Structure formats: structure tokens, C-alpha cells
C-alpha positions as semicolon CSV with decimal commas, in nm:
position;residue;x (nm);y (nm);z (nm)
1;M;-0,819;-2,292;0,633
2;L;-0,402;-2,377;0,425
3;E;-0,598;-2,315;0,115
4;E;-0,869;-2,046;0,253
5;L;-0,473;-1,783;0,423
6;L;-0,312;-1,920;0,060
7;I;-0,603;-1,749;-0,141
8;A;-0,613;-1,461;0,098
9;L;-0,247;-1,407;-0,059
10;V;-0,333;-1,445;-0,398
11;I;-0,594;-1,217;-0,366
12;Y;-0,382;-0,893;-0,149
13;F;-0,072;-0,924;-0,273
14;P;-0,164;-0,662;-0,581
15;A;-0,215;-0,398;-0,313
16;F;0,089;-0,540;-0,133
17;T;0,310;-0,514;-0,447
18;A;0,179;-0,185;-0,506
19;N;0,256;-0,098;-0,180
20;G;0,621;-0,177;-0,193
21;S;0,697;-0,028;-0,520
22;A;0,638;0,309;-0,458
23;P;0,973;0,348;-0,299
24;F;1,143;0,269;-0,568
25;V;1,035;0,650;-0,716
26;R;1,325;0,784;-0,543
27;R;1,195;1,219;-0,718
28;G;0,919;1,286;-0,801
29;H;0,535;1,561;-0,853
30;P;0,442;1,554;-0,517
31;I;0,017;1,467;-0,498
32;D;0,004;1,744;-0,251
33;F;0,148;2,012;-0,530
34;N;0,371;2,117;-0,244
35;K;0,054;2,262;-0,104
36;N;-0,052;2,250;0,258
37;F;-0,348;2,214;0,485
38;F;-0,476;2,505;0,646
39;D;-0,303;2,346;0,940
40;G;-0,027;2,505;0,793
41;R;0,138;2,126;0,660
42;R;0,202;1,990;0,345
43;I;-0,148;1,751;0,238
44;F;0,143;1,454;0,188
45;G;0,393;1,569;0,191
46;D;0,727;1,463;-0,076
47;G;0,660;1,106;-0,080
48;K;0,335;1,110;-0,249
49;T;0,429;1,147;-0,580
50;F;0,251;1,094;-0,950
51;E;0,621;0,909;-1,068
52;G;0,565;0,672;-0,790
53;L;0,205;0,671;-0,848
54;F;0,140;0,517;-1,180
55;V;0,454;0,273;-1,102
56;S;0,239;0,151;-0,802
57;L;-0,053;0,129;-1,087
58;T;0,130;0,004;-1,298
59;F;0,298;-0,308;-1,053
60;G;-0,010;-0,391;-0,907
61;T;-0,243;-0,445;-1,225
62;I;0,095;-0,616;-1,399
63;I;-0,009;-0,921;-1,108
64;G;-0,418;-0,822;-1,145
65;V;-0,319;-0,998;-1,534
66;I;-0,066;-1,295;-1,375
67;I;-0,418;-1,410;-1,140
68;A;-0,670;-1,287;-1,456
69;R;-0,424;-1,634;-1,633
70;F;-0,585;-1,806;-1,372
71;W;-0,899;-1,663;-1,169
72;G;-1,072;-1,449;-1,499
73;V;-0,995;-1,153;-1,646
74;S;-1,193;-0,932;-1,411
75;W;-0,840;-0,912;-1,267
76;I;-0,680;-0,772;-1,422
77;F;-0,990;-0,458;-1,320
78;I;-1,056;-0,604;-0,898
79;S;-0,604;-0,529;-0,881
80;F;-0,670;-0,198;-1,070
81;V;-0,886;-0,112;-0,844
82;E;-0,716;-0,258;-0,527
83;S;-0,397;-0,103;-0,590
84;L;-0,530;0,236;-0,658
85;A;-0,759;0,170;-0,321
86;A;-0,465;0,130;-0,083
87;M;-0,191;0,371;-0,258
88;L;-0,544;0,563;-0,159
89;G;-0,477;0,461;0,180
90;D;-0,145;0,536;0,240
91;M;-0,186;0,868;0,137
92;T;-0,471;0,939;0,380
93;G;-0,218;0,750;0,610
94;A;0,043;0,995;0,538
95;F;-0,167;1,258;0,585
96;I;-0,290;1,155;0,944
97;K;0,043;1,168;1,050
98;R;0,130;1,551;0,907
99;R;-0,080;1,584;1,110
100;L;0,002;1,447;1,419
101;N;0,380;1,601;1,304
102;I;0,485;1,285;1,228
103;P;0,807;1,323;0,967
104;R;0,899;1,131;0,684
105;G;1,024;0,796;0,788
106;G;0,909;0,861;1,088
107;R;0,741;0,590;1,289
108;A;0,350;0,524;1,386
109;L;0,298;0,152;1,458
110;G;-0,090;0,002;1,342
111;L;-0,128;0,306;1,057
112;D;0,221;0,196;0,911
113;Q;0,150;-0,107;0,856
114;L;-0,237;-0,106;0,826
115;D;-0,345;0,194;0,604
116;F;-0,260;0,013;0,245
117;V;-0,476;-0,355;0,421
118;L;-0,756;-0,095;0,538
119;G;-0,835;0,076;0,150
120;S;-0,767;-0,253;-0,072
121;S;-1,051;-0,491;0,143
122;L;-1,245;-0,106;0,141
123;A;-1,251;-0,162;-0,254
124;L;-1,218;-0,537;-0,249
125;V;-1,580;-0,550;-0,033
126;L;-1,727;-0,233;-0,270
127;L;-1,627;-0,496;-0,573
128;H;-1,782;-0,839;-0,383
129;V;-1,483;-1,044;-0,358
130;N;-1,506;-1,274;-0,096
131;I;-1,307;-1,207;0,195
132;E;-1,335;-1,350;0,495
133;L;-1,259;-1,236;0,922
134;C;-0,975;-1,557;0,939
135;Q;-0,852;-1,409;0,535
136;F;-0,838;-1,080;0,709
137;L;-0,723;-1,044;0,980
138;F;-0,393;-1,314;0,839
139;I;-0,350;-1,050;0,564
140;I;-0,351;-0,813;0,895
141;L;-0,062;-0,973;1,030
142;I;0,149;-1,025;0,731
143;A;0,131;-0,683;0,647
144;F;0,321;-0,644;1,009
145;I;0,609;-0,927;0,878
146;M;0,605;-0,797;0,597
147;H;0,623;-0,454;0,637
148;I;0,949;-0,540;0,969
149;L;1,125;-0,750;0,663
150;T;1,106;-0,546;0,332
151;N;1,223;-0,222;0,549
152;N;1,524;-0,381;0,702
153;V;1,600;-0,463;0,340
154;A;1,491;-0,161;0,204
155;Y;1,724;0,047;0,472
156;R;2,021;-0,223;0,412
157;L;2,017;-0,091;0,011
158;K;1,930;0,256;0,112
159;I;1,614;0,266;-0,002
160;K;1,492;0,395;0,260
161;S;1,655;0,592;0,567
162;V;1,551;0,487;0,812
163;P;1,491;0,069;0,912
164;W;1,123;0,133;0,989
């Protein structure tokens, strides 16, 4: 059982890396081109930039290069797609938060922690990467714990303006 949980950490490491690297990009060109949705609110907001997406995909794919040394070259592609799907999940979360009128940096319990996990999980399933239910649930738990810890550290380092 412990081995399966450790394998899950390796499988999801590109997604966690991609999701965690985007906040290091402070400014950039918004993916939504500063456009509003038909409800008058921004589509994603200023926090979702092309530069942040590029950094996320780069770092997530680099993790894939490392994994590929042990599990095969296909993990470079898997990690790229997983990282992209994680960021699309994160953007979907931002889209939903804008529709709920939650400001950038505002709390949305569950959505903040799981959007990238759900996106990456969908990609992994479509790529036929075997994920057991216990592994998926473990990753959800880890995502909640890491969200609390990393946001607190980012706040203390003045990378984020709020500790959540």
C-alpha cells in the first residue's frame, strides 16, 4: 500500500510542480486578453498569464524528463499533457471563482485545492495511466495539505498577498 501511495506522488508530481510554479510569475500578458465574459466579469483575471502558463509547462515537463529516466521516455509527453491539463483545471477554477464574484486571491474551499488535481487526473486517465481510487484520494489529501503549507510559505516570502 505504501508503495502505491509513493507511486501516486511520482505520477502527480508534474501537476503539483506546474501548479506551484505559476505564482512565481508576477506580471505578464493575461490569457483572457483582459476580456470580460457576458456576465461583465473577467474571464480568468490577471493571475492567469501566458508567461505563468509557459513556466508551469516548462517545470512540469522537466519533472517528466527526470521521471523518464526511470519509467521511460513516454513520461516526457505524459508530464507535458498532465501539466497542461492541471493548468487548464486551474483556469477553470479561476473562471468559476469569477462567476461566483470571488476576487483574485479569495478563498474557495475545495475549488482552490482540487481544480488542478481534477484536470491532471482527467489527462492521466485519457492517457491510460493507471490510477487507483486510493491513490487518487491520497493525492486529494496531499493537495489540501500542500495548499495550506505552500500558501503560508508564499505569503511569508511575500509571493502572495494572502496566506490562503
